[in-house]
């Protein structure tokens, strides 16, 4: 840390922070939470906008300059564009993006664009209304697409669509997604199921689909060409169908892990710094944030860096207990 920038115990520089602004969600995705939902953090325990901005400012001073705002569903957090504008004004923040399920997106598009967000990641696991409803327990596929179309019209580019692929559920839609990218300028990324919270049960029930294997099949079937990614520094591998407007990406944490080059931390909505998605470990900086103590906040980030796992143990049967809805993916 000669120059004060955050490096973890394995020598990996930490460059990006996922900031969860709420654990509330308007969907009930089966691999994320049960129908009745999960116990929610008391609203009084959520960091306020000044607190989140202070934590991000300190993180940026440690070289963590790429910020992705997540949830739960972040659009459920009241006045979210106000917070996004505060983060966008932070001199140390070099990239600001948002992850959403897009169901509420259409009505927020203008305010999000005006707040300074330029990139969107949309979680959308099926092209079929019946399956979308079966997966999320809400009939809202058309709402999500209206949101995506409105965001595209408002100039958000790229729009990345993340689709968790479950064996025996939606793994027969990969071809349809590839076909969609022929005309649509979107980046469709297929994600492997991770055994986090309800995801562990979904895996136990045979939901895991090896996407490294499926990628090879799709490459042959569609003559997909390897291409550079559309910005962002995530772990995805990108391909394009000949002449297509959009891209296909693969995020394969189990069949082809990328922990050795992980540069990511997470901040929960209640002020917990999580060095690794797979680790049920967090360092609370909530008191330091509320006290306005930047040195203590920085110490919290450094402590997390000193405790960050080499990688996940999911391939060896390891699971992560914490619900994905509090981690923001
Ligand atoms: S499991 Fe942990 S170390 Fe591996 S990529 Fe995810 S956050 Fe990084």
Short mmCIF file of C-alpha atoms and ligand atoms in Angstrom, two decimals:
data_model
loop_
_atom_site.label_atom_id
_atom_site.label_comp_id
_atom_site.label_asym_id
_atom_site.label_seq_id
_atom_site.Cartn_x
_atom_site.Cartn_y
_atom_site.Cartn_z
CA UNK A 1 0.00 0.00 0.00
CA UNK A 2 3.02 2.28 -0.71
CA UNK A 3 0.77 4.82 -2.38
CA UNK A 4 -2.13 4.22 0.05
CA UNK A 5 -4.11 2.30 -2.52
CA UNK A 6 -5.99 -0.73 -1.22
CA UNK A 7 -4.32 -4.09 -1.92
CA UNK A 8 -5.65 -7.29 -0.37
CA UNK A 9 -3.67 -9.99 1.42
CA UNK A 10 -3.18 -11.84 -1.89
CA UNK A 11 -1.75 -8.76 -3.61
CA UNK A 12 -4.93 -7.99 -5.58
CA UNK A 13 -5.69 -4.26 -5.97
CA UNK A 14 -9.27 -3.38 -4.94
CA UNK A 15 -10.71 -1.06 -7.56
CA UNK A 16 -14.46 -1.47 -7.48
CA UNK A 17 -17.16 -1.25 -4.82
CA UNK A 18 -20.71 -2.58 -5.02
CA UNK A 19 -22.84 -0.35 -2.84
CA UNK A 20 -26.13 -1.88 -1.70
CA UNK A 21 -28.56 0.91 -0.81
CA UNK A 22 -31.42 -1.37 0.35
CA UNK A 23 -32.15 -5.03 1.06
CA UNK A 24 -35.73 -4.59 -0.06
CA UNK A 25 -36.87 -5.96 -3.41
CA UNK A 26 -40.08 -5.95 -5.43
CA UNK A 27 -39.36 -9.43 -6.82
CA UNK A 28 -38.91 -12.81 -5.15
CA UNK A 29 -36.44 -14.62 -7.40
CA UNK A 30 -36.35 -18.27 -6.42
CA UNK A 31 -32.55 -18.53 -6.27
CA UNK A 32 -32.37 -15.39 -4.12
CA UNK A 33 -35.17 -15.49 -1.58
CA UNK A 34 -38.21 -17.50 -0.46
CA UNK A 35 -41.73 -16.38 -1.34
CA UNK A 36 -42.17 -14.75 2.08
CA UNK A 37 -38.97 -12.80 1.62
CA UNK A 38 -36.11 -12.54 4.12
CA UNK A 39 -35.88 -10.60 7.38
CA UNK A 40 -35.16 -6.98 6.48
CA UNK A 41 -32.78 -4.60 8.21
CA UNK A 42 -34.59 -1.93 10.26
CA UNK A 43 -34.79 1.29 8.21
CA UNK A 44 -32.99 3.08 11.05
CA UNK A 45 -29.93 0.88 10.47
CA UNK A 46 -29.58 1.87 6.80
CA UNK A 47 -26.75 4.31 6.01
CA UNK A 48 -28.11 7.68 4.90
CA UNK A 49 -27.00 9.40 1.70
CA UNK A 50 -24.33 11.47 3.42
CA UNK A 51 -22.99 8.34 5.09
CA UNK A 52 -22.87 6.33 1.86
CA UNK A 53 -21.18 9.23 0.09
CA UNK A 54 -18.62 9.54 2.89
CA UNK A 55 -17.82 5.81 2.70
CA UNK A 56 -17.47 6.02 -1.10
CA UNK A 57 -15.25 9.11 -0.79
CA UNK A 58 -12.91 7.28 1.59
CA UNK A 59 -12.91 4.20 -0.64
CA UNK A 60 -12.03 6.38 -3.64
CA UNK A 61 -9.13 7.86 -1.67
CA UNK A 62 -7.86 4.26 -1.36
CA UNK A 63 -8.06 3.72 -5.12
CA UNK A 64 -11.51 2.11 -5.15
CA UNK A 65 -12.97 4.36 -7.82
CA UNK A 66 -15.52 2.26 -9.72
CA UNK A 67 -18.90 2.33 -7.99
CA UNK A 68 -21.89 0.11 -8.79
CA UNK A 69 -25.11 0.88 -6.89
CA UNK A 70 -27.23 -2.19 -6.16
CA UNK A 71 -29.85 -3.52 -3.76
CA UNK A 72 -32.12 -5.61 -3.22
CA UNK A 73 -33.76 -3.40 -5.83
CA UNK A 74 -32.08 0.04 -5.58
CA UNK A 75 -35.00 1.85 -7.29
CA UNK A 76 -37.03 1.11 -4.15
CA UNK A 77 -34.76 3.47 -2.16
CA UNK A 78 -36.59 6.82 -1.98
CA UNK A 79 -34.90 9.72 -3.80
CA UNK A 80 -32.18 7.42 -5.19
CA UNK A 81 -31.24 9.87 -8.01
CA UNK A 82 -30.24 12.36 -5.29
CA UNK A 83 -27.71 9.89 -3.90
CA UNK A 84 -26.47 9.00 -7.38
CA UNK A 85 -25.88 12.68 -8.13
CA UNK A 86 -23.93 13.02 -4.85
CA UNK A 87 -21.76 10.03 -5.81
CA UNK A 88 -21.30 11.29 -9.38
CA UNK A 89 -19.99 14.60 -7.97
CA UNK A 90 -17.30 12.83 -5.92
CA UNK A 91 -13.99 13.69 -7.63
CA UNK A 92 -12.50 10.25 -6.88
CA UNK A 93 -15.33 8.29 -8.51
CA UNK A 94 -14.32 7.43 -12.09
CA UNK A 95 -17.25 5.17 -12.99
CA UNK A 96 -20.82 5.04 -11.65
CA UNK A 97 -23.29 2.35 -12.70
CA UNK A 98 -26.52 0.80 -11.43
CA UNK A 99 -27.91 -2.73 -11.22
CA UNK A 100 -31.69 -3.04 -11.36
CA UNK A 101 -34.38 -5.58 -12.25
CA UNK A 102 -35.85 -2.84 -14.50
CA UNK A 103 -39.46 -3.39 -13.38
CA UNK A 104 -39.62 0.23 -12.08
CA UNK A 105 -37.03 1.59 -14.50
CA UNK A 106 -39.27 3.28 -17.09
CA UNK A 107 -40.45 6.00 -14.69
CA UNK A 108 -36.94 6.70 -13.33
CA UNK A 109 -34.91 6.77 -16.54
CA UNK A 110 -34.69 10.56 -16.94
CA UNK A 111 -33.76 11.19 -13.31
CA UNK A 112 -31.13 8.44 -13.41
CA UNK A 113 -29.56 9.85 -16.56
CA UNK A 114 -29.60 13.37 -15.14
CA UNK A 115 -27.97 12.08 -11.93
CA UNK A 116 -24.83 11.07 -13.83
CA UNK A 117 -25.26 7.29 -14.14
CA UNK A 118 -24.26 6.11 -17.60
CA UNK A 119 -24.26 2.35 -17.42
CA UNK A 120 -26.99 -0.07 -16.39
CA UNK A 121 -26.97 -3.74 -15.53
CA UNK A 122 -30.39 -5.35 -15.69
CA UNK A 123 -31.15 -8.69 -14.01
CA UNK A 124 -33.53 -10.60 -16.31
CA UNK A 125 -33.58 -14.39 -16.37
CA UNK A 126 -36.12 -15.24 -19.06
CA UNK A 127 -37.62 -13.97 -22.32
CA UNK A 128 -40.87 -15.82 -21.57
CA UNK A 129 -43.60 -14.13 -19.46
CA UNK A 130 -44.65 -17.40 -17.82
CA UNK A 131 -41.11 -18.29 -16.80
CA UNK A 132 -40.37 -14.75 -15.66
CA UNK A 133 -43.40 -14.97 -13.38
CA UNK A 134 -42.46 -18.46 -12.22
CA UNK A 135 -38.92 -17.29 -11.39
CA UNK A 136 -39.71 -13.92 -9.80
CA UNK A 137 -43.18 -14.58 -8.47
CA UNK A 138 -44.36 -11.45 -10.32
CA UNK A 139 -45.94 -11.00 -13.77
CA UNK A 140 -43.75 -8.08 -14.79
CA UNK A 141 -41.67 -9.09 -17.84
CA UNK A 142 -43.26 -6.41 -20.05
CA UNK A 143 -42.57 -3.74 -17.37
CA UNK A 144 -38.91 -4.76 -17.39
CA UNK A 145 -38.70 -4.56 -21.19
CA UNK A 146 -40.43 -1.15 -21.21
CA UNK A 147 -37.77 -0.01 -18.75
CA UNK A 148 -34.93 -1.37 -20.90
CA UNK A 149 -36.34 0.25 -24.04
CA UNK A 150 -36.79 3.58 -22.23
CA UNK A 151 -33.21 3.41 -20.91
CA UNK A 152 -31.86 2.67 -24.38
CA UNK A 153 -33.86 5.58 -25.82
CA UNK A 154 -32.47 7.82 -23.05
CA UNK A 155 -28.94 7.00 -24.14
CA UNK A 156 -27.81 4.44 -21.58
CA UNK A 157 -25.12 2.45 -23.34
CA UNK A 158 -24.18 -0.25 -22.88
CA UNK A 159 -27.14 -1.89 -21.23
CA UNK A 160 -26.00 -5.22 -19.88
CA UNK A 161 -28.63 -7.87 -19.23
CA UNK A 162 -27.61 -10.49 -16.66
CA UNK A 163 -29.42 -13.81 -16.95
CA UNK A 164 -28.83 -16.51 -14.33
CA UNK A 165 -29.04 -19.83 -16.17
CA UNK A 166 -30.67 -22.71 -14.30
CA UNK A 167 -30.46 -26.28 -15.61
CA UNK A 168 -33.90 -27.59 -16.54
CA UNK A 169 -35.53 -24.16 -16.19
CA UNK A 170 -34.26 -21.52 -18.64
CA UNK A 171 -31.12 -23.13 -20.10
CA UNK A 172 -33.10 -23.80 -23.30
CA UNK A 173 -33.37 -20.05 -23.95
CA UNK A 174 -29.69 -19.40 -24.72
CA UNK A 175 -30.26 -19.58 -28.48
CA UNK A 176 -33.15 -17.10 -28.23
CA UNK A 177 -30.94 -14.64 -26.37
CA UNK A 178 -28.21 -15.00 -29.03
CA UNK A 179 -30.82 -14.39 -31.74
CA UNK A 180 -32.00 -11.28 -29.85
CA UNK A 181 -28.49 -9.78 -29.99
CA UNK A 182 -28.55 -9.94 -33.81
CA UNK A 183 -30.86 -6.87 -33.87
CA UNK A 184 -30.74 -5.45 -30.34
CA UNK A 185 -27.69 -3.45 -29.18
CA UNK A 186 -27.63 -5.08 -25.77
CA UNK A 187 -25.00 -7.10 -23.93
CA UNK A 188 -26.56 -10.33 -22.71
CA UNK A 189 -24.49 -12.06 -20.01
CA UNK A 190 -25.18 -15.58 -18.86
CA UNK A 191 -24.35 -16.17 -15.18
CA UNK A 192 -23.77 -19.44 -13.41
CA UNK A 193 -25.88 -20.13 -10.34
CA UNK A 194 -23.89 -19.36 -7.19
CA UNK A 195 -24.68 -21.27 -3.95
CA UNK A 196 -25.53 -18.10 -2.02
CA UNK A 197 -28.58 -18.14 0.27
CA UNK A 198 -31.48 -19.77 -1.61
CA UNK A 199 -29.02 -20.39 -4.44
CA UNK A 200 -27.48 -23.20 -2.40
CA UNK A 201 -30.84 -24.97 -2.31
CA UNK A 202 -31.33 -24.41 -6.04
CA UNK A 203 -27.94 -25.99 -6.65
CA UNK A 204 -28.80 -28.92 -4.34
CA UNK A 205 -31.93 -29.43 -6.49
CA UNK A 206 -29.78 -29.72 -9.64
CA UNK A 207 -30.10 -26.14 -10.88
CA UNK A 208 -26.41 -25.63 -11.63
CA UNK A 209 -25.57 -25.33 -15.37
CA UNK A 210 -21.93 -25.41 -16.52
CA UNK A 211 -21.71 -22.33 -18.76
CA UNK A 212 -18.15 -22.95 -19.93
CA UNK A 213 -19.44 -26.08 -21.61
CA UNK A 214 -22.54 -24.28 -22.96
CA UNK A 215 -20.35 -21.50 -24.32
CA UNK A 216 -18.35 -23.96 -26.40
CA UNK A 217 -21.59 -25.37 -27.81
CA UNK A 218 -22.91 -21.89 -28.67
CA UNK A 219 -19.61 -20.86 -30.26
CA UNK A 220 -19.87 -23.86 -32.62
CA UNK A 221 -23.60 -23.44 -33.31
CA UNK A 222 -23.53 -19.67 -33.98
CA UNK A 223 -19.88 -19.21 -35.08
CA UNK A 224 -19.50 -16.71 -32.24
CA UNK A 225 -16.33 -14.61 -32.35
CA UNK A 226 -14.38 -13.50 -29.28
CA UNK A 227 -14.50 -9.71 -28.86
CA UNK A 228 -13.29 -7.19 -26.25
CA UNK A 229 -15.80 -6.32 -23.51
CA UNK A 230 -17.97 -3.16 -23.58
CA UNK A 231 -16.27 -1.30 -20.72
CA UNK A 232 -16.40 -2.11 -17.02
CA UNK A 233 -13.76 -4.43 -15.57
CA UNK A 234 -15.86 -7.43 -14.61
CA UNK A 235 -14.94 -11.09 -15.11
CA UNK A 236 -17.14 -11.72 -18.18
CA UNK A 237 -15.83 -13.21 -21.45
CA UNK A 238 -17.50 -11.66 -24.53
CA UNK A 239 -18.52 -13.03 -27.92
CA UNK A 240 -20.49 -11.75 -30.92
CA UNK A 241 -22.58 -13.56 -33.52
CA UNK A 242 -21.43 -12.62 -37.04
CA UNK A 243 -22.90 -9.22 -37.95
CA UNK A 244 -24.81 -8.91 -34.66
CA UNK A 245 -25.57 -5.52 -33.02
CA UNK A 246 -25.20 -6.87 -29.51
CA UNK A 247 -22.82 -9.08 -27.53
CA UNK A 248 -22.98 -12.28 -25.50
CA UNK A 249 -21.04 -12.63 -22.26
CA UNK A 250 -20.34 -15.48 -19.89
CA UNK A 251 -19.75 -15.16 -16.13
CA UNK A 252 -18.58 -18.53 -14.87
CA UNK A 253 -17.55 -18.34 -11.18
CA UNK A 254 -17.76 -22.12 -10.76
CA UNK A 255 -16.71 -23.72 -14.06
CA UNK A 256 -13.99 -21.11 -14.69
CA UNK A 257 -13.32 -19.07 -11.51
CA UNK A 258 -11.71 -15.61 -11.73
CA UNK A 259 -10.98 -15.02 -8.05
CA UNK A 260 -7.26 -14.60 -8.77
CA UNK A 261 -8.01 -11.32 -10.52
CA UNK A 262 -10.86 -10.13 -8.31
CA UNK A 263 -10.75 -6.38 -7.60
CA UNK A 264 -14.10 -6.06 -5.85
CA UNK A 265 -15.52 -5.21 -2.45
CA UNK A 266 -19.14 -4.80 -1.35
CA UNK A 267 -20.75 -2.37 1.07
CA UNK A 268 -24.08 -3.46 2.53
CA UNK A 269 -26.90 -0.99 3.13
CA UNK A 270 -26.20 -1.15 6.87
CA UNK A 271 -22.51 -0.32 6.55
CA UNK A 272 -20.87 -3.75 6.37
CA UNK A 273 -17.77 -4.05 4.19
CA UNK A 274 -17.73 -7.52 2.55
CA UNK A 275 -14.36 -8.34 0.98
CA UNK A 276 -15.70 -11.37 -0.89
CA UNK A 277 -19.15 -12.40 -2.11
CA UNK A 278 -18.51 -15.97 -0.98
CA UNK A 279 -17.28 -15.13 2.53
CA UNK A 280 -19.86 -14.82 5.29
CA UNK A 281 -17.73 -12.07 6.77
CA UNK A 282 -18.17 -8.31 6.98
CA UNK A 283 -16.38 -5.49 8.74
CA UNK A 284 -18.82 -2.90 10.03
CA UNK A 285 -17.95 0.73 9.35
CA UNK A 286 -21.44 1.94 10.34
CA UNK A 287 -20.32 3.63 13.57
CA UNK A 288 -17.29 5.20 11.88
CA UNK A 289 -19.53 6.55 9.11
CA UNK A 290 -22.05 7.99 11.57
CA UNK A 291 -19.19 9.54 13.57
CA UNK A 292 -17.76 11.07 10.41
CA UNK A 293 -14.45 9.36 11.20
CA UNK A 294 -12.70 8.90 7.83
CA UNK A 295 -9.59 7.33 9.37
CA UNK A 296 -11.71 4.65 11.03
CA UNK A 297 -13.62 4.07 7.79
CA UNK A 298 -10.31 3.60 5.94
CA UNK A 299 -9.14 1.22 8.68
CA UNK A 300 -12.31 -0.81 8.12
CA UNK A 301 -11.57 -1.16 4.41
CA UNK A 302 -7.99 -2.14 5.16
CA UNK A 303 -9.09 -4.71 7.71
CA UNK A 304 -11.40 -6.23 5.11
CA UNK A 305 -8.54 -6.33 2.60
CA UNK A 306 -6.40 -8.18 5.12
CA UNK A 307 -9.17 -10.78 5.53
CA UNK A 308 -10.28 -11.25 1.91
CA UNK A 309 -10.43 -14.90 0.88
CA UNK A 310 -8.16 -16.20 -1.87
CA UNK A 311 -11.37 -17.29 -3.56
CA UNK A 312 -14.60 -19.17 -3.06
CA UNK A 313 -14.97 -22.79 -1.98
CA UNK A 314 -18.17 -23.31 -3.94
CA UNK A 315 -16.64 -26.01 -6.19
CA UNK A 316 -15.75 -28.01 -3.09
CA UNK A 317 -19.36 -27.84 -1.94
CA UNK A 318 -18.98 -24.62 0.04
CA UNK A 319 -22.05 -22.38 0.38
CA UNK A 320 -22.60 -18.75 1.40
CA UNK A 321 -25.32 -18.32 4.02
CA UNK A 322 -26.05 -14.62 3.58
CA UNK A 323 -28.98 -13.82 1.28
CA UNK A 324 -28.01 -12.35 -2.10
CA UNK A 325 -30.63 -9.62 -1.53
CA UNK A 326 -28.42 -8.01 1.12
CA UNK A 327 -25.25 -8.33 -0.98
CA UNK A 328 -26.40 -6.80 -4.21
CA UNK A 329 -24.87 -9.53 -6.38
S1 LIG B 1 -15.94 -15.26 -4.94
FE1 LIG B 1 -14.93 -13.63 -3.82
S2 LIG B 1 -12.80 -13.60 -4.56
FE2 LIG B 1 -14.01 -14.79 -6.01
S3 LIG B 1 -14.57 -13.34 -7.59
FE3 LIG B 1 -16.27 -13.40 -6.11
S4 LIG B 1 -15.83 -11.78 -4.66
FE4 LIG B 1 -13.95 -12.17 -5.80
#
